[in-house]
Coordinates of C-alpha atoms (C1' of nucleotides) in Angstrom, one line a residue:
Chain A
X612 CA -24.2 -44.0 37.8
X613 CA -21.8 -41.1 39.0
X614 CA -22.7 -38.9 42.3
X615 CA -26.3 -38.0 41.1
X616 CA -28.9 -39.5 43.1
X617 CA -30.7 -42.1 41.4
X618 CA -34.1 -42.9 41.7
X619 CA -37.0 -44.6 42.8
X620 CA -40.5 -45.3 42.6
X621 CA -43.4 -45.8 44.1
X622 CA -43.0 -48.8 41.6
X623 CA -39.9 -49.7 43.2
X624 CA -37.9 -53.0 42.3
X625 CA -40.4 -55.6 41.7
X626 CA -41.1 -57.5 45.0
X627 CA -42.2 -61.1 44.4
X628 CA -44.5 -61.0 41.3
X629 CA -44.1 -56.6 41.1
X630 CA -47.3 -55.5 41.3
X631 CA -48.6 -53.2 39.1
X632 CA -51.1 -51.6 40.9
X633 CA -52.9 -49.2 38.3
X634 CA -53.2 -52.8 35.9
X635 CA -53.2 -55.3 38.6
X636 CA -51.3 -57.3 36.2
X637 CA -48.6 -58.7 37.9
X638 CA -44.3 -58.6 36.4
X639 CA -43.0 -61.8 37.7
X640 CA -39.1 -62.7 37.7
X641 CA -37.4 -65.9 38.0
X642 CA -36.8 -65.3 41.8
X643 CA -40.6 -65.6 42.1
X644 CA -41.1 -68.5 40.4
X645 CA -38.1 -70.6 40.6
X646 CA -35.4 -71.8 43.1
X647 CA -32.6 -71.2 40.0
X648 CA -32.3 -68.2 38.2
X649 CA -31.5 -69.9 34.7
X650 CA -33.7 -72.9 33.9
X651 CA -36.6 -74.0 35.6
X652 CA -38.7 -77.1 34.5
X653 CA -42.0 -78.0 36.6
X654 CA -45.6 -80.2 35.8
X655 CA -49.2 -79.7 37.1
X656 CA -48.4 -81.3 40.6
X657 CA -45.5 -78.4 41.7
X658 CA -47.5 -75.6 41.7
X659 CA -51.0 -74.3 40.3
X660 CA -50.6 -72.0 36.9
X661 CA -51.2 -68.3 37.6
X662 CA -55.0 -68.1 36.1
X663 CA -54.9 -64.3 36.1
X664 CA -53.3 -62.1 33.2
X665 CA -49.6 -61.6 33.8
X666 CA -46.2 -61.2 32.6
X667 CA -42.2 -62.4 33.4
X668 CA -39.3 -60.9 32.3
X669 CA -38.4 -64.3 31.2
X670 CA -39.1 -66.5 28.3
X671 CA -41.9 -69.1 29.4
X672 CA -42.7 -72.9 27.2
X673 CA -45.9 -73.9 28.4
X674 CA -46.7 -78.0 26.9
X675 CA -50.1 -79.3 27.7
X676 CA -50.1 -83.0 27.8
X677 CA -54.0 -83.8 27.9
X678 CA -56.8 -82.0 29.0
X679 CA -58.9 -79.1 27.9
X680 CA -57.1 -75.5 28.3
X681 CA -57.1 -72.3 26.5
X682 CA -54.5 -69.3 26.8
X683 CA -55.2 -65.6 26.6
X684 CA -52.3 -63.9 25.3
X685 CA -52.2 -60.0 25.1
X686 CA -56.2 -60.0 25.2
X687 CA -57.0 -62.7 22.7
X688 CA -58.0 -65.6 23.6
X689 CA -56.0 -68.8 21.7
X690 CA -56.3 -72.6 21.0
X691 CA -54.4 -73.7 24.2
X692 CA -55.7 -78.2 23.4
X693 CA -54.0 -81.4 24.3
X694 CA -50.4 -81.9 22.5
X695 CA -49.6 -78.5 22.3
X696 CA -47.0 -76.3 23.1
X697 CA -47.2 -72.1 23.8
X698 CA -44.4 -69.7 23.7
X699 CA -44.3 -67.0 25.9
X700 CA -41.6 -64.4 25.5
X701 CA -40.9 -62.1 28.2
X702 CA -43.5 -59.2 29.3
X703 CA -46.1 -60.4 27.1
X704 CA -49.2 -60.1 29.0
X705 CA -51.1 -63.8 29.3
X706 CA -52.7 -66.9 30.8
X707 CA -53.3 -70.3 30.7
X708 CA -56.6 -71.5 31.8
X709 CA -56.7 -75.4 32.1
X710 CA -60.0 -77.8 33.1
X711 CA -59.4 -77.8 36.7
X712 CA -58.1 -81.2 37.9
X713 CA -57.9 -82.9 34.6
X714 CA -54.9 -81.4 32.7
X715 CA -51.7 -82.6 33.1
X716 CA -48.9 -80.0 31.9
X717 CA -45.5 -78.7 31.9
X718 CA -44.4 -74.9 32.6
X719 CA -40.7 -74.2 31.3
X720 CA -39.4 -70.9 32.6
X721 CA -35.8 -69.8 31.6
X722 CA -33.8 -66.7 32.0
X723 CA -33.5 -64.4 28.7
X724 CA -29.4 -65.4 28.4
X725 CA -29.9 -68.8 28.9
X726 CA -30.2 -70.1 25.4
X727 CA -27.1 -67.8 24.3
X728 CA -24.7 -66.0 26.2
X729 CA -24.6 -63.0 24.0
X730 CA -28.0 -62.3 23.4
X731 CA -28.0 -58.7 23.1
X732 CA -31.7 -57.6 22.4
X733 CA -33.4 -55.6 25.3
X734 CA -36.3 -57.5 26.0
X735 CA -39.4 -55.4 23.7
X736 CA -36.7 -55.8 21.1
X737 CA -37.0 -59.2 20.9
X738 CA -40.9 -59.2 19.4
X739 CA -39.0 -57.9 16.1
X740 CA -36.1 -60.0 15.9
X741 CA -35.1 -61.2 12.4
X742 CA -35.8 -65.1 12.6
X743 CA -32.7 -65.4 10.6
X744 CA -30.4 -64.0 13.0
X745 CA -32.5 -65.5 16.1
X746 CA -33.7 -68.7 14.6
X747 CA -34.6 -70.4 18.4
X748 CA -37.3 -67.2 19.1
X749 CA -39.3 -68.2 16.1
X750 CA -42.2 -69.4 17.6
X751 CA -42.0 -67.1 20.8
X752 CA -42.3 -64.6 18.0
X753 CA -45.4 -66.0 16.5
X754 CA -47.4 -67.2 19.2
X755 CA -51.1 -66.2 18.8
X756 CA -50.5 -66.3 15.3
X757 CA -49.8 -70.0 14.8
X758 CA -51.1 -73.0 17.3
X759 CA -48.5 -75.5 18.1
X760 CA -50.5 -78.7 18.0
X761 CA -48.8 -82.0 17.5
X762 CA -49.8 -85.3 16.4
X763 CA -49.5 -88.2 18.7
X764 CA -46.5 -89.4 17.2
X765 CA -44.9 -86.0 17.1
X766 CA -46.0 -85.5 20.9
X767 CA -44.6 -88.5 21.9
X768 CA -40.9 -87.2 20.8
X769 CA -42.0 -84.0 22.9
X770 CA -43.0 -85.5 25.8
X771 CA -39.5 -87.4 26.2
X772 CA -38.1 -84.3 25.6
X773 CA -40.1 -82.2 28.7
X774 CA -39.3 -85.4 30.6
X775 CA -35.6 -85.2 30.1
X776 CA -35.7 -81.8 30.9
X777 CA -37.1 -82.8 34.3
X778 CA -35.0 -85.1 34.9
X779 CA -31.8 -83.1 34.3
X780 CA -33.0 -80.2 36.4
X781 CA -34.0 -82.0 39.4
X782 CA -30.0 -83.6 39.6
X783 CA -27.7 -81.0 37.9
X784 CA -23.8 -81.5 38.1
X785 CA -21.1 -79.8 36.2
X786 CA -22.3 -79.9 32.2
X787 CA -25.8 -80.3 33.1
X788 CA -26.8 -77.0 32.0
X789 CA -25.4 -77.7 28.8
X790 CA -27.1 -81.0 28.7
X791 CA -31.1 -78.8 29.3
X792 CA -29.8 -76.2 27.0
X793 CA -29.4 -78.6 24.2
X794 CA -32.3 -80.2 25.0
X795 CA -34.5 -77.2 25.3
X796 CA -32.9 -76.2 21.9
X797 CA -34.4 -79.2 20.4
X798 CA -37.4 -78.7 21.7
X799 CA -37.7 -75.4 20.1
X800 CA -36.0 -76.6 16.5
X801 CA -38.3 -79.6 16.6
X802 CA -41.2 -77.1 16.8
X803 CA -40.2 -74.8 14.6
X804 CA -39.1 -77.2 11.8
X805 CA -42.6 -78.7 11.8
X806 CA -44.0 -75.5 11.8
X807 CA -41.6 -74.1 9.8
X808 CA -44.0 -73.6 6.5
X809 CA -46.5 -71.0 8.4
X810 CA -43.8 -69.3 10.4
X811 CA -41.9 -68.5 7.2
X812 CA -44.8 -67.1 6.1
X813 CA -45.5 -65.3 8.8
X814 CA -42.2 -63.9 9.2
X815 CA -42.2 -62.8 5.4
X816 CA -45.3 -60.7 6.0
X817 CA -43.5 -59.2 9.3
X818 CA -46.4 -60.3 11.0
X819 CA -45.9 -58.7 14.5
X820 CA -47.9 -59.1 17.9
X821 CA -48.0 -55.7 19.0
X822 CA -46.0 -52.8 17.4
X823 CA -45.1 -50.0 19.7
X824 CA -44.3 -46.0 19.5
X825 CA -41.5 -44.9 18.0
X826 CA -40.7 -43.0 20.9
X827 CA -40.9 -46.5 23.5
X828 CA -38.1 -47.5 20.9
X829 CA -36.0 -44.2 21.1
X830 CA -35.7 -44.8 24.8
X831 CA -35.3 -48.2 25.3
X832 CA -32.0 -48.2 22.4
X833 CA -30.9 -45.3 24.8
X834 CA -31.1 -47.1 28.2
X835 CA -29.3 -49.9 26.8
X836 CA -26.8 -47.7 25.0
X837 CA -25.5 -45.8 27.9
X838 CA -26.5 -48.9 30.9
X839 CA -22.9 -48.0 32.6
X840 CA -23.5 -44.7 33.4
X841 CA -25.4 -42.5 35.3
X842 CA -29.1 -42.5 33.5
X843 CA -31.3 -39.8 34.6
X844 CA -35.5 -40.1 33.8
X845 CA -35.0 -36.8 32.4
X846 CA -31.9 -37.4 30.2
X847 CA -33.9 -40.6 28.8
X848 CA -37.1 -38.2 28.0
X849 CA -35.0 -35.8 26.5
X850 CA -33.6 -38.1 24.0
X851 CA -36.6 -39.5 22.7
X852 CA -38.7 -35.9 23.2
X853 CA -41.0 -36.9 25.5
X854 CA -41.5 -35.4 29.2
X855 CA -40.4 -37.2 31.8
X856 CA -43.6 -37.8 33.5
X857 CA -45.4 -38.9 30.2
X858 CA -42.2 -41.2 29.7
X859 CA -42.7 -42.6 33.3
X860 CA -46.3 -43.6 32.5
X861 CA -45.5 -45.2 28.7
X862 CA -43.1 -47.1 30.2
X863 CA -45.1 -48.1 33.0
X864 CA -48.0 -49.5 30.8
X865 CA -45.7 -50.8 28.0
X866 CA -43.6 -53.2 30.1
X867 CA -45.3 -53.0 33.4
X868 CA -42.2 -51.4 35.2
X869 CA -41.1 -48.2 36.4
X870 CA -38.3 -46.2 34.7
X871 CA -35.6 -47.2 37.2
X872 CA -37.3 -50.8 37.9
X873 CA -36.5 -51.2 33.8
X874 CA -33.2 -49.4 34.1
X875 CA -32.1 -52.3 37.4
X876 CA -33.5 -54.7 35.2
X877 CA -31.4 -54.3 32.4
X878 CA -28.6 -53.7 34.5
X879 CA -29.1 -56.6 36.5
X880 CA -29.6 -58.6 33.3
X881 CA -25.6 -57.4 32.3
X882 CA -24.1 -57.7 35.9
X883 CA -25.6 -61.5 35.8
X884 CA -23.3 -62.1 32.4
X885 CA -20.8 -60.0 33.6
X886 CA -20.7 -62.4 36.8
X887 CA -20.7 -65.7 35.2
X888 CA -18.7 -64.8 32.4
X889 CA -15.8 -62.6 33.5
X890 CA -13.8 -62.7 36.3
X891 CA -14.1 -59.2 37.2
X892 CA -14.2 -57.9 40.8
X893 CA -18.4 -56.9 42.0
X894 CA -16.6 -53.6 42.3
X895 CA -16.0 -53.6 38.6
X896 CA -19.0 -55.7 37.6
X897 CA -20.9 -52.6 39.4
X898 CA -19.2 -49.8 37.9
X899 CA -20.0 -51.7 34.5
X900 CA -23.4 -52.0 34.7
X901 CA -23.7 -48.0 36.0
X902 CA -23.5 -48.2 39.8
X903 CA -20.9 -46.2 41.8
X904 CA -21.2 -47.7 44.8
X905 CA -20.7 -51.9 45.0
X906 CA -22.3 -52.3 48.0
X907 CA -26.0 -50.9 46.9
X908 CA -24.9 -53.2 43.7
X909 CA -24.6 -55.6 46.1
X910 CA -28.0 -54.9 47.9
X911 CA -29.6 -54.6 44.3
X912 CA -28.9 -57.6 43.4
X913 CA -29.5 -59.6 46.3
X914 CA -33.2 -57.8 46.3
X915 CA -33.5 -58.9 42.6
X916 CA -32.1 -62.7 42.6
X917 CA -32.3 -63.7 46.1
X918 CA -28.3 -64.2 46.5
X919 CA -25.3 -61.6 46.5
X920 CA -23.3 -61.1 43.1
X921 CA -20.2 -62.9 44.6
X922 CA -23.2 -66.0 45.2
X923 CA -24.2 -65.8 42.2
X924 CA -21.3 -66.5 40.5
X925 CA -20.2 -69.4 43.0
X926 CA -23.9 -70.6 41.8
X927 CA -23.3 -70.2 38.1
X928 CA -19.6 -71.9 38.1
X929 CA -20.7 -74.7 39.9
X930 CA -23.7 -75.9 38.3
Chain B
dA151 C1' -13.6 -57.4 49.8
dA152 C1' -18.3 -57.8 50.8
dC153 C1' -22.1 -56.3 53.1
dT154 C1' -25.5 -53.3 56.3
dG155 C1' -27.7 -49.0 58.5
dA156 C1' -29.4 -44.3 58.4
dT157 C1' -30.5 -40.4 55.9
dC158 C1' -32.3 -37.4 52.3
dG159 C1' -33.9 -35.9 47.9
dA160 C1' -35.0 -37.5 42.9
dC161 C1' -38.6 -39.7 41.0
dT162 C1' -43.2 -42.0 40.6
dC163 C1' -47.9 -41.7 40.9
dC164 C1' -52.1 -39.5 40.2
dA165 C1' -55.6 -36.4 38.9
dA166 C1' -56.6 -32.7 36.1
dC167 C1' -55.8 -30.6 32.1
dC168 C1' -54.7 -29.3 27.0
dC169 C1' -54.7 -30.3 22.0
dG170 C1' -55.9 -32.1 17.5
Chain C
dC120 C1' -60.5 -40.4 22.4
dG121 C1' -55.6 -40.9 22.5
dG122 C1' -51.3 -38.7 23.0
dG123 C1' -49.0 -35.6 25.7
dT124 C1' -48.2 -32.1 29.8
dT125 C1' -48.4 -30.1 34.5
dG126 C1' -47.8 -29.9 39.5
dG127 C1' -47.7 -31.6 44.2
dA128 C1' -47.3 -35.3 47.8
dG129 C1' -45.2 -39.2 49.3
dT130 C1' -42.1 -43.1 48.4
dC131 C1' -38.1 -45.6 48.3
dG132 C1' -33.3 -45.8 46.0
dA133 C1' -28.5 -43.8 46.2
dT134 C1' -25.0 -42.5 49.1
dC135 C1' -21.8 -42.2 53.0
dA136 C1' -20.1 -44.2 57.0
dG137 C1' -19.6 -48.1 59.5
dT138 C1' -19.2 -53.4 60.3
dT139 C1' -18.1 -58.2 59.3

DNA sequence: AACTGATCGACTCCAACCCG
DNA sequence: CGGGTTGGAGTCGATCAGTT
């Protein structure tokens, strides 16, 4: 971001759970829904589910224990029983609508670098990844297209697993986090080695959720290409031949954001490795992730994650 | 070094429109 | 009907200057 002006919104950084006021569908971060910004475990007595279509920009596990429940993901309406597990990946649009008072359940949220520090796919980016190369977003990748029902023996080794999850988020020390992210691994391999038959399959046939324009692509492989510099709406429309305004709205219904809500996101999303990873000044942190100024970096952030960048990363080395 | 306040203009939003 | 464009009004993010 050099001396240029940059830009706003009416759909300005997403206040808790951004609304999207054309959809009414709702962009929730981890802010929103969580007191930590990587890793967040809860069950049914926390919180109620959010019974109205939605999306997060982070990756969600949802395990019903017992109880009747269905999910609607991106429209369609899925098998959601007792002993099952759904995978939500971030900014797909979806629900979970449980018998009220008789299902007992876990919601997992965790941050899209939790499970690996260099994950580098933009977030639409990550409904094509190559199970190969990104083994642990198998069944994120397939959900809708396979139901992640256990048996009761099967269940039982999830159900230790959600509860040690609780049990290490509720007293974290130093090592902790690697403790949950080796669990939550094992929770997704267990899953995706007993399904591992059907999502082979699936992933041989490139069986995708939703495919998107060619042009959503263009722009989104730009953003993240040049993320430390000055972006303009209209540079990003040139490049993938669009107008600017069209742009603006594509964006807007593809991922529910604004063109500089998506841009801060992304940016955000580098700063927080950036912070927790390096030990680069927020002056430099913020000139890498494309703002001039630190101190609107500063602001920025704080707006975004509830805590300022030098917070942040007191937060991240301590827990 | 990190953060806040005041100001101004770039961008979003929306409705109407074109085109195939 | 879906993909794309146009144009104007109002919003809110980027910046500079100042404070902690």
């Amino acid at each position: 971001m050099t001396s240029r002006r940059r830009p706003p919104a009416g759909a300005a950084e997403p206040r808790a759970g951004a609304p999207d006021e054309a959809s009414g569908i709702r962009t929730y971060r981890m802010v929103d829904r969580s007191d930590r910004l990587d890793f967040e475990i809860r069950d049914h007595t926390v919180r109620p589910p959010v019974v109205m279509p939605h999306r997060h920009e982070f990756f969600q596990i949802e395990a019903n224990v017992s109880g009747e429940a269905h999910h609607v993901l991106a429209g369609k309406r899925c098998r959601y029983p007792a002993r099952s597990l759904i995978f939500i990946l971030p900014y797909r649009v979806h629900y979970a609508a449980h018998e009220p008072g008789a299902s007992e359940y876990y919601v997992i949220n965790f941050a899209t670098n939790f499970l690996r520090h260099d994950f580098d796919l933009s977030p639409l980016d990550m409904e094509e990844a190559s199970i190969a190369e990104y083994p642990e977003l198998t069944p994120f990748l397939y959900e809708g297209h396979v139901d992640f029902v256990f048996g009761e023996r099967d269940f039982r080794h999830v159900l230790a697993l959600l509860q040690h999850l609780a049990v290490l988020h509720r007293d974290r020390k130093l090592g902790t986090i690697e403790r949950i992210r080796g669990a939550l691994l094992e929770l997704i391999g267990f899953t995706v080695e007993r399904y591992a038959d059907e999502l082979e399959a699936l992933s041989g046939r490139r069986v995708y959720m939703q495919g998107r324009t060619d042009a959503l692509r263009r722009v989104l492989k730009f953003i993240d290409e040049h993320l430390q510099r000055d972006i303009s709406l209209n540079e990003v429309a040139e490049a993938a031949f669009l107008s600017p305004n069209y742009l603006s709205q594509l964006l807007k219904k593809q991922t529910g954001m604004a063109f500089v809500e998506w841009l801060t996101a992304r940016r955000m999303e580098r700063a927080q490795h950036l912070l927790s990873h390096t030990g680069e000044r927020i002056f430099a942190v913020a000139n890498a992730v494309g703002f001039a100024d630190e101190a609107y970096f500063t602001r920025r952030f704080r707006q975004r994650f509830g805590q300022s960048p030098s917070g942040y990363r007191k937060a991240m080395r301590g827990s």
